[in-house]
PDB file of C-alpha atoms in Angstrom:
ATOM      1  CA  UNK A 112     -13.334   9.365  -6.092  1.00 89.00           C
ATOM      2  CA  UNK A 113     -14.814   6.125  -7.695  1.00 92.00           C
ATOM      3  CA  UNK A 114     -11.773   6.804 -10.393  1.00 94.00           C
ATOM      4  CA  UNK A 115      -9.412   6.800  -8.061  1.00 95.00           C
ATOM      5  CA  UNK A 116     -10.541   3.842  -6.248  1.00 95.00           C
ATOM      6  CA  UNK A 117     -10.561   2.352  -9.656  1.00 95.00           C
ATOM      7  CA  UNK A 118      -7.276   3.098 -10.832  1.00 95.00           C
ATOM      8  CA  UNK A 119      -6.065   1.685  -7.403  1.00 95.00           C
ATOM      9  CA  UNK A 120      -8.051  -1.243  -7.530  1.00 95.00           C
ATOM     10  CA  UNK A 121      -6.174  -1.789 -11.915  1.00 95.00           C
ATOM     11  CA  UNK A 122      -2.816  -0.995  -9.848  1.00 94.00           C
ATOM     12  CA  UNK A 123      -3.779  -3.925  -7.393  1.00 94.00           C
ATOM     13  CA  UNK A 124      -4.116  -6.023  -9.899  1.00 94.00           C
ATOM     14  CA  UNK A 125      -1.123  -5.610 -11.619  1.00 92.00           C
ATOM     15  CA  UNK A 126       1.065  -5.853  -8.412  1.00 90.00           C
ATOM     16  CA  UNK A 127      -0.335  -9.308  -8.462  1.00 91.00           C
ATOM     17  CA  UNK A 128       1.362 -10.447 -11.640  1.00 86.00           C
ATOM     18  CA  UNK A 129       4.323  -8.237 -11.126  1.00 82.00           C
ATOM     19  CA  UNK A 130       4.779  -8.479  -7.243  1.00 75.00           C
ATOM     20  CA  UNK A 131       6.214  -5.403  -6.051  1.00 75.00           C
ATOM     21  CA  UNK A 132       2.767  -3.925  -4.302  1.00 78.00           C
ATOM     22  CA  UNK A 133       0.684  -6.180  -2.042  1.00 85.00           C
ATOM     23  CA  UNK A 134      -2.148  -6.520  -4.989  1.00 90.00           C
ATOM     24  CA  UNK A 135      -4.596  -8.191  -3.321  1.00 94.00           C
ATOM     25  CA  UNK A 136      -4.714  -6.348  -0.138  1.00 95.00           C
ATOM     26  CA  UNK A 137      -4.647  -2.573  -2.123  1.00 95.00           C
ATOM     27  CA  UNK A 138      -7.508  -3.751  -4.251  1.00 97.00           C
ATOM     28  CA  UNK A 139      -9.530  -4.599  -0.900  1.00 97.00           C
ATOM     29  CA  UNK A 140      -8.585  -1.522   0.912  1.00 97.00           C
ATOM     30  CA  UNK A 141      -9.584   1.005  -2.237  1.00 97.00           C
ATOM     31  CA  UNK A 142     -13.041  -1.537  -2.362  1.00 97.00           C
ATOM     32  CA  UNK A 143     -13.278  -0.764   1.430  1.00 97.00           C
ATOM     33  CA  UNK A 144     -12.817   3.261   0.855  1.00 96.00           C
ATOM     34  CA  UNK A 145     -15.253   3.005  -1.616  1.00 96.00           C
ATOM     35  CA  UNK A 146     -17.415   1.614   0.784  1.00 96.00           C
ATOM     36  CA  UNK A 147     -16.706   4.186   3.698  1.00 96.00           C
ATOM     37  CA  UNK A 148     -17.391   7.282   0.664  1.00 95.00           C
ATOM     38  CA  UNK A 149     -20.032   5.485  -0.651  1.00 93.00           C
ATOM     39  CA  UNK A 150     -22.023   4.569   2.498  1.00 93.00           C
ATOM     40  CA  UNK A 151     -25.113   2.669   1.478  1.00 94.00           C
ATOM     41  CA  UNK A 152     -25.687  -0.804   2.006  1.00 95.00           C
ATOM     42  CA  UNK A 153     -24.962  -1.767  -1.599  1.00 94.00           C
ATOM     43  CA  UNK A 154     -21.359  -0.283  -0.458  1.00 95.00           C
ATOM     44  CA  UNK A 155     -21.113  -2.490   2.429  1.00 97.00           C
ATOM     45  CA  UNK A 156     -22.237  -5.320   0.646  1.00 97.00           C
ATOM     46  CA  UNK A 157     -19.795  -4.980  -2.160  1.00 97.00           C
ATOM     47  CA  UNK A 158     -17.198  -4.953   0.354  1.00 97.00           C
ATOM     48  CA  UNK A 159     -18.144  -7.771   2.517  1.00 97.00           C
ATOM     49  CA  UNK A 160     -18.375 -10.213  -0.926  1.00 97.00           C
ATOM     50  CA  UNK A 161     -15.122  -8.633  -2.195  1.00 98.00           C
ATOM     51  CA  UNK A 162     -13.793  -9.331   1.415  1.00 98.00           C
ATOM     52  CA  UNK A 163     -14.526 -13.089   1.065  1.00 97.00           C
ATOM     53  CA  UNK A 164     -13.296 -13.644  -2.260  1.00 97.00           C
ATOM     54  CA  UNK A 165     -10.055 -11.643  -1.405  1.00 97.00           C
ATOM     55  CA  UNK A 166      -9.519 -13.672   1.739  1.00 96.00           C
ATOM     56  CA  UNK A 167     -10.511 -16.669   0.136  1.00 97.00           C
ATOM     57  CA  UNK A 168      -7.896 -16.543  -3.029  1.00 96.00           C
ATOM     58  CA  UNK A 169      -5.540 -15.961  -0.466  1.00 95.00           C
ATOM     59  CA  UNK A 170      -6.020 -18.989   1.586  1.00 96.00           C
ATOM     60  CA  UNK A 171      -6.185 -20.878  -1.569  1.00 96.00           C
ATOM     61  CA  UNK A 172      -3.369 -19.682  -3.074  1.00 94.00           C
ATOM     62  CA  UNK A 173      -0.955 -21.331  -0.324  1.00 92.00           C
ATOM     63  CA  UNK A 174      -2.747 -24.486   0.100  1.00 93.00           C
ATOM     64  CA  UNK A 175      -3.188 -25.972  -3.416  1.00 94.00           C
ATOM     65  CA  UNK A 176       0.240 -25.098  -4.287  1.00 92.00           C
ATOM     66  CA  UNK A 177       1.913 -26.538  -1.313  1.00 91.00           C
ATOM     67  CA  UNK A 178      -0.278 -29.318  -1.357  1.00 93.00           C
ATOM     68  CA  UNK A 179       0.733 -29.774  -5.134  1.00 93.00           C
ATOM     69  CA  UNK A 180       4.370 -29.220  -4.560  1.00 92.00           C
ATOM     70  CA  UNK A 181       4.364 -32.018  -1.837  1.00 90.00           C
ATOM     71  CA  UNK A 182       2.957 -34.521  -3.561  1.00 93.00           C
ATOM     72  CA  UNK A 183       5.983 -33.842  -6.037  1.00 91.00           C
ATOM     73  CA  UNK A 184       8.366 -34.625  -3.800  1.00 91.00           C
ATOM     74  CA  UNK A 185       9.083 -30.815  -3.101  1.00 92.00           C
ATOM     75  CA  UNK A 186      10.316 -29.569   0.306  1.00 93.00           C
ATOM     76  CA  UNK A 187       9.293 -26.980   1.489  1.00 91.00           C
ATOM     77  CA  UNK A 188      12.959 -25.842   2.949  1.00 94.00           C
ATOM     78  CA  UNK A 189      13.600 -25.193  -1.278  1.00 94.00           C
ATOM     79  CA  UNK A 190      10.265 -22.923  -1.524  1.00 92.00           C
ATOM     80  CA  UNK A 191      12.017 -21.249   1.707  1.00 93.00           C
ATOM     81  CA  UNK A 192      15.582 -20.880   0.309  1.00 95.00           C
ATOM     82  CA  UNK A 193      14.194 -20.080  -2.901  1.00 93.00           C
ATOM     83  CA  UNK A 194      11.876 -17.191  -1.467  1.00 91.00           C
ATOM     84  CA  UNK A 195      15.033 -15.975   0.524  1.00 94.00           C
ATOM     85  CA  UNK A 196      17.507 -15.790  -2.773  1.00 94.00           C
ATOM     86  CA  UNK A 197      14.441 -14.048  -4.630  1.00 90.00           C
ATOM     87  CA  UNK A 198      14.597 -11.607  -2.105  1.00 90.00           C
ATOM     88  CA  UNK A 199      18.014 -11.336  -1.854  1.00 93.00           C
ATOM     89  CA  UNK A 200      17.735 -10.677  -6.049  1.00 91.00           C
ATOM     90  CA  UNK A 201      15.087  -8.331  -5.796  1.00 87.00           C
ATOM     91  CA  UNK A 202      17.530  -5.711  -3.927  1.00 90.00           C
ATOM     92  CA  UNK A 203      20.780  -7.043  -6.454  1.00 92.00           C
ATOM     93  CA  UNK A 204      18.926  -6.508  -9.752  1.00 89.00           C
ATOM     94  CA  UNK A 205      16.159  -4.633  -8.797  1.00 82.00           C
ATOM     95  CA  UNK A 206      12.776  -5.721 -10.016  1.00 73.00           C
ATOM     96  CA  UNK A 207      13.897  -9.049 -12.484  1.00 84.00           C
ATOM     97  CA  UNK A 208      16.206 -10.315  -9.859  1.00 87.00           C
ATOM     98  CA  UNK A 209      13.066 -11.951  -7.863  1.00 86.00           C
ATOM     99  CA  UNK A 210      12.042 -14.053 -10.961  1.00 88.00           C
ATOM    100  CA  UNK A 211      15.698 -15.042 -10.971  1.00 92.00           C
ATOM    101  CA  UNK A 212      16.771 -15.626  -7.272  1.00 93.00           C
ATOM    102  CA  UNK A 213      13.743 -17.542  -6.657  1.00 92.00           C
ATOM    103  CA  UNK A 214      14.309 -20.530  -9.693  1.00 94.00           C
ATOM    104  CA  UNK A 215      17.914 -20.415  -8.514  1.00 95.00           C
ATOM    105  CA  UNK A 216      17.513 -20.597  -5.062  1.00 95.00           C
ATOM    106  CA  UNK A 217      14.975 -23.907  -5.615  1.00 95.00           C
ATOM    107  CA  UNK A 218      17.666 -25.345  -7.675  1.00 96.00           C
ATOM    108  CA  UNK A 219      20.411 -25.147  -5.968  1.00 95.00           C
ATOM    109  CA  UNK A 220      18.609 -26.331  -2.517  1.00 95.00           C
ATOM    110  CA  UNK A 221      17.485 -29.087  -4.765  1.00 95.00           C
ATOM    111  CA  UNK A 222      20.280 -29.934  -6.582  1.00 95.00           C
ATOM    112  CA  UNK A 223      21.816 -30.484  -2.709  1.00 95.00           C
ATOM    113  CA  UNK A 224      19.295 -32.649  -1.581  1.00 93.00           C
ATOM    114  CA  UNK A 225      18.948 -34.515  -4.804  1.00 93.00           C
ATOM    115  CA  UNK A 226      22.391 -34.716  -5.999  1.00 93.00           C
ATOM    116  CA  UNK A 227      21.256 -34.883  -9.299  1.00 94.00           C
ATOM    117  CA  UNK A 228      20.716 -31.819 -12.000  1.00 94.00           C
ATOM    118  CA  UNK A 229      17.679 -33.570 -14.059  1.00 94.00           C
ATOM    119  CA  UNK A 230      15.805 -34.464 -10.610  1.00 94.00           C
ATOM    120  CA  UNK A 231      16.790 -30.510  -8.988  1.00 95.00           C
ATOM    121  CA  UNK A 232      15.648 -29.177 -12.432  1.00 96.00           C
ATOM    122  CA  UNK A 233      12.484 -31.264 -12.040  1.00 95.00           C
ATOM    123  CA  UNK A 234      11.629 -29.974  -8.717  1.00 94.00           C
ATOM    124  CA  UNK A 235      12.458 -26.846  -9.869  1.00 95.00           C
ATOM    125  CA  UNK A 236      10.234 -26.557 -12.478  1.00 95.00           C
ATOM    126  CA  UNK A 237       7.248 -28.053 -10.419  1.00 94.00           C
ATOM    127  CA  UNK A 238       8.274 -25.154  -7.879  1.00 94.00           C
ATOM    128  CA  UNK A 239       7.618 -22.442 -11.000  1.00 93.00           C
ATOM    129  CA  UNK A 240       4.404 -23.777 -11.796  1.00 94.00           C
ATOM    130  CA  UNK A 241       2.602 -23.887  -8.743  1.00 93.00           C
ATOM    131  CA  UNK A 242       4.419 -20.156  -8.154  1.00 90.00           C
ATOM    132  CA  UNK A 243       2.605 -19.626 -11.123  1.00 92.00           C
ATOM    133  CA  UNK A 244      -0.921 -21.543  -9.731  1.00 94.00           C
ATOM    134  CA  UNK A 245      -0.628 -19.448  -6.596  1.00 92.00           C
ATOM    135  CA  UNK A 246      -0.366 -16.474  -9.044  1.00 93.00           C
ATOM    136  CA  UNK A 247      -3.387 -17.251 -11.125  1.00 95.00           C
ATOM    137  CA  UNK A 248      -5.659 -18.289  -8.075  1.00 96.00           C
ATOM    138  CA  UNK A 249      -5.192 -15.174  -6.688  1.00 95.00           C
ATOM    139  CA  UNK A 250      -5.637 -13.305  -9.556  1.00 96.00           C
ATOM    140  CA  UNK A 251      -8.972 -14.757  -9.957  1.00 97.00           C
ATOM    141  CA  UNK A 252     -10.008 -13.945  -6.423  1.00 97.00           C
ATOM    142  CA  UNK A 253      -9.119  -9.653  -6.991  1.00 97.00           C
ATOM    143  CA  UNK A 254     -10.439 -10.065 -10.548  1.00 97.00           C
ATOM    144  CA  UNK A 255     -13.839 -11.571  -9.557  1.00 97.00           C
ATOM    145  CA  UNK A 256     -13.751  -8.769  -6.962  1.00 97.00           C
ATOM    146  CA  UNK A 257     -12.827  -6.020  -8.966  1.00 97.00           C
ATOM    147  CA  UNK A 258     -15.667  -6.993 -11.352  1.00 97.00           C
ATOM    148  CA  UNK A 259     -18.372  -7.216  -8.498  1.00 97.00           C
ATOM    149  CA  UNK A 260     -17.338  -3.935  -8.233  1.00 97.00           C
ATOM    150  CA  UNK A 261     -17.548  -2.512 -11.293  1.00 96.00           C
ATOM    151  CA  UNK A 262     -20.793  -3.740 -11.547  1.00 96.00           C
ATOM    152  CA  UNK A 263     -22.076  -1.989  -8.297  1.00 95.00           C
ATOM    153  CA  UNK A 264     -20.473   1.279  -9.975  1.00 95.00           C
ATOM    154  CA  UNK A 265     -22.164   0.749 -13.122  1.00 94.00           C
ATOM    155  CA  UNK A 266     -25.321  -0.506 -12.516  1.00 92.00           C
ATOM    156  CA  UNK A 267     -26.738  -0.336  -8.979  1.00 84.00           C
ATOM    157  CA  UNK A 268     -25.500   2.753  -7.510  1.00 67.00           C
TER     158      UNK A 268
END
């Protein structure tokens, strides 16, 4: 079982960087089944801290990025069409088409409100780096908890 739960917990992770599974949320849920198998208090500890840092990356992860992208001058009506066309590229060219539909969608929302390529490639660009901040925060959060894991496997219980 622990194998499992790990092997869920590496495929978690991965649908964090490549975002086709909810990563976050199927790295918590194999913690919390560990938990339920498990049942000790080192179990229900590991989950509760996991919990936290899970739901903390993922409060994070919004508000440092949208904070960011404001202060750049970025609406958030180009995150929105942006999201929508990555969507819409996901289903088109299935799997890539996200990392292309959302870029384009920013851009071209952009380059409408801006009337100008240089300042819609600007905002665009902001708009893939804080995609990519949002990414990396929480990444942090399911790799912290994935190693306060591993460490309850390996060493306490």
């Amino acid at each position: 079982m622990t194998v499992l739960v790990g092997i869920a917990i590496f495929v978690g992770i991965v649908g964090i960087v490549v975002p086709i599974l909810p990563g976050a949320i199927l790295s918590l849920a194999a913690i919390l089944v560990w938990a339920i198998v498990e049942h000790s208090a080192t179990g229900w500890i590991v989950f509760a801290i996991t919990a936290v840092l899970i739901g903390a990356s993922q409060v994070v992860k919004y508000v440092v990025p949208e904070r960011r992208l404001r202060e750049a001058g970025v609406p958030r009506r180009s995150m929105i069409v942006g999201v929508l066309l990555g969507i819409v590229g996901f289903f088109v060219i299935p799997v890539i088409g996200m990392f292309i539909g959302f870029p384009v969608g920013v851009y071209i929302s952009e380059s409408q409100r801006l009337r100008s390529h240089a300042a819609a490639w600007t905002s665009t660009k902001h708009a893939l780096r804080e995609t990519g901040v949002s990414m990396l925060i929480e990444l942090l959060g399911t790799s912290l908890a994935a190693a306060l894991w591993l460490i309850a496997v390996l060493f306490v219980v």
